[in-house]
């Protein structure tokens, strides 16, 4: 139901009455994300976050980094898992982690892949804003600090690569901003600055 509403809003957000639904729907969804910290419900939390991403844009910022990194950097993902003979789970089709997969390497890998995919999708949207360098500053430091305690080598390497790419993107945007030759009062030119970014 939530995903349906986010889909409707993403396609009709310019309609005044529909636009008024954004705030309450986002607030309700963020409240649901805070209801439980149990890793068993990480799959459903990722579903909710992915639904919210449908309405996030450079013009509508919704703070999701804490919700995403809580999962991506959790012990359920960043610690060594037990072997399991079951098939690799597909997180997008799960609402919770079954007992048989709890703490297994299979579920840890699947959760990491899904959480990192959601994280990258969010960053791709946010990187269309000229404020991305400031936004990414604390994110990269959070990632680097957390990465020091990650025990799974493969995940640690992926986190490092991800962090490096975020910093690289921030540096590129900073270089673009340095080419700007106008002030905040030039509203027409400020609008045109977004021609730097792909639609």
mmCIF file of C-alpha atoms in Angstrom:
data_model
loop_
_atom_site.group_PDB
_atom_site.id
_atom_site.type_symbol
_atom_site.label_atom_id
_atom_site.label_comp_id
_atom_site.label_asym_id
_atom_site.label_seq_id
_atom_site.Cartn_x
_atom_site.Cartn_y
_atom_site.Cartn_z
ATOM 1 C CA UNK A 1 0.000 0.000 0.000
ATOM 2 C CA UNK A 2 2.772 2.450 0.897
ATOM 3 C CA UNK A 3 4.664 1.657 -2.285
ATOM 4 C CA UNK A 4 1.509 2.305 -4.318
ATOM 5 C CA UNK A 5 1.026 5.713 -2.708
ATOM 6 C CA UNK A 6 4.646 6.700 -3.281
ATOM 7 C CA UNK A 7 4.309 5.631 -6.907
ATOM 8 C CA UNK A 8 1.155 7.722 -7.334
ATOM 9 C CA UNK A 9 2.777 10.770 -5.724
ATOM 10 C CA UNK A 10 5.930 10.433 -7.823
ATOM 11 C CA UNK A 11 3.851 10.614 -10.998
ATOM 12 C CA UNK A 12 1.363 13.297 -9.896
ATOM 13 C CA UNK A 13 3.313 15.434 -7.411
ATOM 14 C CA UNK A 14 2.511 18.675 -9.271
ATOM 15 C CA UNK A 15 -1.170 18.347 -8.408
ATOM 16 C CA UNK A 16 -1.724 20.525 -5.271
ATOM 17 C CA UNK A 17 -3.885 18.050 -3.336
ATOM 18 C CA UNK A 18 -1.488 15.204 -4.085
ATOM 19 C CA UNK A 19 1.549 17.258 -3.087
ATOM 20 C CA UNK A 20 -0.002 17.810 0.348
ATOM 21 C CA UNK A 21 0.198 14.058 0.981
ATOM 22 C CA UNK A 22 3.994 13.942 0.800
ATOM 23 C CA UNK A 23 4.761 15.106 4.344
ATOM 24 C CA UNK A 24 2.321 12.845 6.253
ATOM 25 C CA UNK A 25 3.177 9.815 4.128
ATOM 26 C CA UNK A 26 6.917 10.287 4.627
ATOM 27 C CA UNK A 27 6.487 10.893 8.371
ATOM 28 C CA UNK A 28 4.410 7.741 8.798
ATOM 29 C CA UNK A 29 6.931 5.697 6.831
ATOM 30 C CA UNK A 30 9.919 7.028 8.787
ATOM 31 C CA UNK A 31 8.065 6.250 12.021
ATOM 32 C CA UNK A 32 7.540 2.667 10.858
ATOM 33 C CA UNK A 33 11.284 2.398 10.193
ATOM 34 C CA UNK A 34 11.934 3.326 13.829
ATOM 35 C CA UNK A 35 9.522 0.790 15.309
ATOM 36 C CA UNK A 36 12.020 -2.053 15.482
ATOM 37 C CA UNK A 37 15.821 -2.306 15.442
ATOM 38 C CA UNK A 38 15.729 -6.067 15.010
ATOM 39 C CA UNK A 39 17.783 -7.282 12.007
ATOM 40 C CA UNK A 40 14.961 -9.722 11.301
ATOM 41 C CA UNK A 41 12.995 -6.822 9.810
ATOM 42 C CA UNK A 42 15.795 -5.318 7.702
ATOM 43 C CA UNK A 43 14.240 -6.619 4.460
ATOM 44 C CA UNK A 44 10.946 -4.811 5.081
ATOM 45 C CA UNK A 45 12.808 -1.652 6.146
ATOM 46 C CA UNK A 46 14.703 -1.679 2.860
ATOM 47 C CA UNK A 47 11.365 -2.012 1.041
ATOM 48 C CA UNK A 48 10.053 1.104 2.780
ATOM 49 C CA UNK A 49 13.225 3.068 2.033
ATOM 50 C CA UNK A 50 13.123 2.057 -1.621
ATOM 51 C CA UNK A 51 9.514 3.282 -1.779
ATOM 52 C CA UNK A 52 10.506 6.671 -0.337
ATOM 53 C CA UNK A 53 13.217 6.975 -2.989
ATOM 54 C CA UNK A 54 10.499 7.261 -5.613
ATOM 55 C CA UNK A 55 9.756 10.824 -4.502
ATOM 56 C CA UNK A 56 13.256 11.945 -3.495
ATOM 57 C CA UNK A 57 14.851 14.432 -5.901
ATOM 58 C CA UNK A 58 17.267 17.343 -5.927
ATOM 59 C CA UNK A 59 14.255 19.512 -5.061
ATOM 60 C CA UNK A 60 12.886 17.255 -2.307
ATOM 61 C CA UNK A 61 15.447 16.099 0.228
ATOM 62 C CA UNK A 62 14.458 13.379 2.695
ATOM 63 C CA UNK A 63 17.141 12.343 5.244
ATOM 64 C CA UNK A 64 17.596 8.599 4.822
ATOM 65 C CA UNK A 65 21.314 8.098 5.436
ATOM 66 C CA UNK A 66 20.918 7.034 9.116
ATOM 67 C CA UNK A 67 18.246 4.497 8.154
ATOM 68 C CA UNK A 68 20.328 3.033 5.328
ATOM 69 C CA UNK A 69 23.697 2.941 7.102
ATOM 70 C CA UNK A 70 22.088 1.418 10.191
ATOM 71 C CA UNK A 71 21.485 -1.634 8.019
ATOM 72 C CA UNK A 72 24.541 -1.472 5.760
ATOM 73 C CA UNK A 73 26.981 -1.202 8.687
ATOM 74 C CA UNK A 74 25.121 -3.425 11.161
ATOM 75 C CA UNK A 75 26.701 -6.417 12.882
ATOM 76 C CA UNK A 76 24.228 -8.616 11.052
ATOM 77 C CA UNK A 77 26.109 -7.751 7.849
ATOM 78 C CA UNK A 78 29.657 -6.819 8.859
ATOM 79 C CA UNK A 79 30.513 -9.870 10.993
ATOM 80 C CA UNK A 80 31.381 -13.367 9.828
ATOM 81 C CA UNK A 81 28.392 -15.586 9.107
ATOM 82 C CA UNK A 82 27.740 -19.292 9.420
ATOM 83 C CA UNK A 83 27.542 -21.632 6.455
ATOM 84 C CA UNK A 84 24.108 -22.538 5.161
ATOM 85 C CA UNK A 85 22.957 -25.066 2.566
ATOM 86 C CA UNK A 86 19.796 -23.204 1.568
ATOM 87 C CA UNK A 87 19.353 -21.221 -1.648
ATOM 88 C CA UNK A 88 20.550 -17.647 -1.743
ATOM 89 C CA UNK A 89 17.639 -15.439 -0.604
ATOM 90 C CA UNK A 90 16.255 -12.548 -2.661
ATOM 91 C CA UNK A 91 15.724 -9.707 -0.199
ATOM 92 C CA UNK A 92 13.256 -7.870 -2.436
ATOM 93 C CA UNK A 93 10.811 -10.740 -2.022
ATOM 94 C CA UNK A 94 11.186 -11.024 1.759
ATOM 95 C CA UNK A 95 9.535 -9.150 4.619
ATOM 96 C CA UNK A 96 11.668 -10.643 7.363
ATOM 97 C CA UNK A 97 14.606 -12.979 7.824
ATOM 98 C CA UNK A 98 13.534 -16.578 8.518
ATOM 99 C CA UNK A 99 15.064 -18.309 11.528
ATOM 100 C CA UNK A 100 16.863 -20.837 9.316
ATOM 101 C CA UNK A 101 18.890 -18.043 7.677
ATOM 102 C CA UNK A 102 19.564 -15.904 10.732
ATOM 103 C CA UNK A 103 23.303 -15.059 11.095
ATOM 104 C CA UNK A 104 24.113 -17.076 7.965
ATOM 105 C CA UNK A 105 26.610 -15.890 5.344
ATOM 106 C CA UNK A 106 23.874 -16.137 2.716
ATOM 107 C CA UNK A 107 21.621 -13.592 4.400
ATOM 108 C CA UNK A 108 24.534 -11.295 5.250
ATOM 109 C CA UNK A 109 25.643 -11.157 1.611
ATOM 110 C CA UNK A 110 22.087 -10.697 0.356
ATOM 111 C CA UNK A 111 21.389 -7.905 2.855
ATOM 112 C CA UNK A 112 24.627 -6.133 1.978
ATOM 113 C CA UNK A 113 23.873 -6.267 -1.751
ATOM 114 C CA UNK A 114 20.352 -4.906 -1.267
ATOM 115 C CA UNK A 115 21.359 -2.223 1.252
ATOM 116 C CA UNK A 116 24.271 -1.032 -0.888
ATOM 117 C CA UNK A 117 21.987 -0.902 -3.932
ATOM 118 C CA UNK A 118 19.489 1.270 -2.031
ATOM 119 C CA UNK A 119 22.362 3.421 -0.735
ATOM 120 C CA UNK A 120 23.760 3.959 -4.237
ATOM 121 C CA UNK A 121 20.338 4.811 -5.628
ATOM 122 C CA UNK A 122 19.881 7.429 -2.919
ATOM 123 C CA UNK A 123 23.348 8.888 -3.495
ATOM 124 C CA UNK A 124 22.765 9.087 -7.249
ATOM 125 C CA UNK A 125 19.702 11.233 -6.608
ATOM 126 C CA UNK A 126 21.359 13.435 -3.986
ATOM 127 C CA UNK A 127 24.474 13.913 -6.135
ATOM 128 C CA UNK A 128 22.364 15.979 -8.537
ATOM 129 C CA UNK A 129 22.433 18.759 -5.934
ATOM 130 C CA UNK A 130 25.258 21.308 -5.764
ATOM 131 C CA UNK A 131 25.343 20.733 -1.998
ATOM 132 C CA UNK A 132 26.510 17.130 -2.407
ATOM 133 C CA UNK A 133 30.125 17.834 -1.296
ATOM 134 C CA UNK A 134 28.882 19.139 2.072
ATOM 135 C CA UNK A 135 26.346 16.330 2.327
ATOM 136 C CA UNK A 136 28.956 13.652 1.604
ATOM 137 C CA UNK A 137 31.550 14.990 4.068
ATOM 138 C CA UNK A 138 30.028 13.353 7.144
ATOM 139 C CA UNK A 139 28.869 10.297 5.195
ATOM 140 C CA UNK A 140 32.391 9.398 4.062
ATOM 141 C CA UNK A 141 33.789 9.903 7.555
ATOM 142 C CA UNK A 142 31.045 7.726 9.001
ATOM 143 C CA UNK A 143 31.886 5.008 6.475
ATOM 144 C CA UNK A 144 35.645 5.178 7.055
ATOM 145 C CA UNK A 145 35.278 5.059 10.830
ATOM 146 C CA UNK A 146 32.872 2.115 10.680
ATOM 147 C CA UNK A 147 35.033 0.295 8.139
ATOM 148 C CA UNK A 148 37.881 -0.007 10.653
ATOM 149 C CA UNK A 149 35.844 -2.459 12.729
ATOM 150 C CA UNK A 150 34.384 -4.548 9.883
ATOM 151 C CA UNK A 151 35.628 -8.128 10.164
ATOM 152 C CA UNK A 152 34.554 -9.391 6.736
ATOM 153 C CA UNK A 153 37.364 -8.550 4.303
ATOM 154 C CA UNK A 154 35.217 -8.637 1.163
ATOM 155 C CA UNK A 155 32.668 -6.213 2.629
ATOM 156 C CA UNK A 156 35.408 -3.958 4.004
ATOM 157 C CA UNK A 157 36.910 -3.663 0.520
ATOM 158 C CA UNK A 158 33.527 -2.831 -1.010
ATOM 159 C CA UNK A 159 32.865 -0.156 1.621
ATOM 160 C CA UNK A 160 36.267 1.388 0.888
ATOM 161 C CA UNK A 161 35.591 1.467 -2.860
ATOM 162 C CA UNK A 162 32.168 2.982 -2.228
ATOM 163 C CA UNK A 163 33.664 5.654 0.037
ATOM 164 C CA UNK A 164 36.337 6.515 -2.533
ATOM 165 C CA UNK A 165 33.689 6.898 -5.258
ATOM 166 C CA UNK A 166 31.605 9.219 -3.078
ATOM 167 C CA UNK A 167 34.645 11.415 -2.420
ATOM 168 C CA UNK A 168 35.528 11.409 -6.107
ATOM 169 C CA UNK A 169 32.017 12.558 -7.027
ATOM 170 C CA UNK A 170 32.142 15.288 -4.384
ATOM 171 C CA UNK A 171 35.473 16.528 -5.750
ATOM 172 C CA UNK A 172 34.100 16.654 -9.305
ATOM 173 C CA UNK A 173 31.079 18.686 -8.190
ATOM 174 C CA UNK A 174 33.340 21.033 -6.223
ATOM 175 C CA UNK A 175 35.396 21.645 -9.372
ATOM 176 C CA UNK A 176 32.197 22.446 -11.296
ATOM 177 C CA UNK A 177 31.124 24.884 -8.590
ATOM 178 C CA UNK A 178 34.479 26.642 -8.804
ATOM 179 C CA UNK A 179 33.612 27.577 -12.388
ATOM 180 C CA UNK A 180 30.549 29.527 -11.248
ATOM 181 C CA UNK A 181 30.865 33.288 -11.715
ATOM 182 C CA UNK A 182 27.664 34.552 -10.091
ATOM 183 C CA UNK A 183 26.267 35.151 -6.601
ATOM 184 C CA UNK A 184 23.205 33.741 -4.763
ATOM 185 C CA UNK A 185 21.163 36.808 -5.725
ATOM 186 C CA UNK A 186 21.295 35.804 -9.417
ATOM 187 C CA UNK A 187 18.315 33.454 -9.249
ATOM 188 C CA UNK A 188 18.101 32.849 -13.008
ATOM 189 C CA UNK A 189 21.687 31.678 -13.156
ATOM 190 C CA UNK A 190 21.251 29.530 -10.059
ATOM 191 C CA UNK A 191 18.499 27.605 -11.826
ATOM 192 C CA UNK A 192 20.793 27.060 -14.800
ATOM 193 C CA UNK A 193 23.538 25.574 -12.642
ATOM 194 C CA UNK A 194 21.639 22.287 -12.748
ATOM 195 C CA UNK A 195 22.563 21.966 -16.419
ATOM 196 C CA UNK A 196 25.755 20.472 -15.002
ATOM 197 C CA UNK A 197 23.789 17.393 -14.022
ATOM 198 C CA UNK A 198 22.106 14.763 -16.166
ATOM 199 C CA UNK A 199 18.318 14.664 -16.171
#
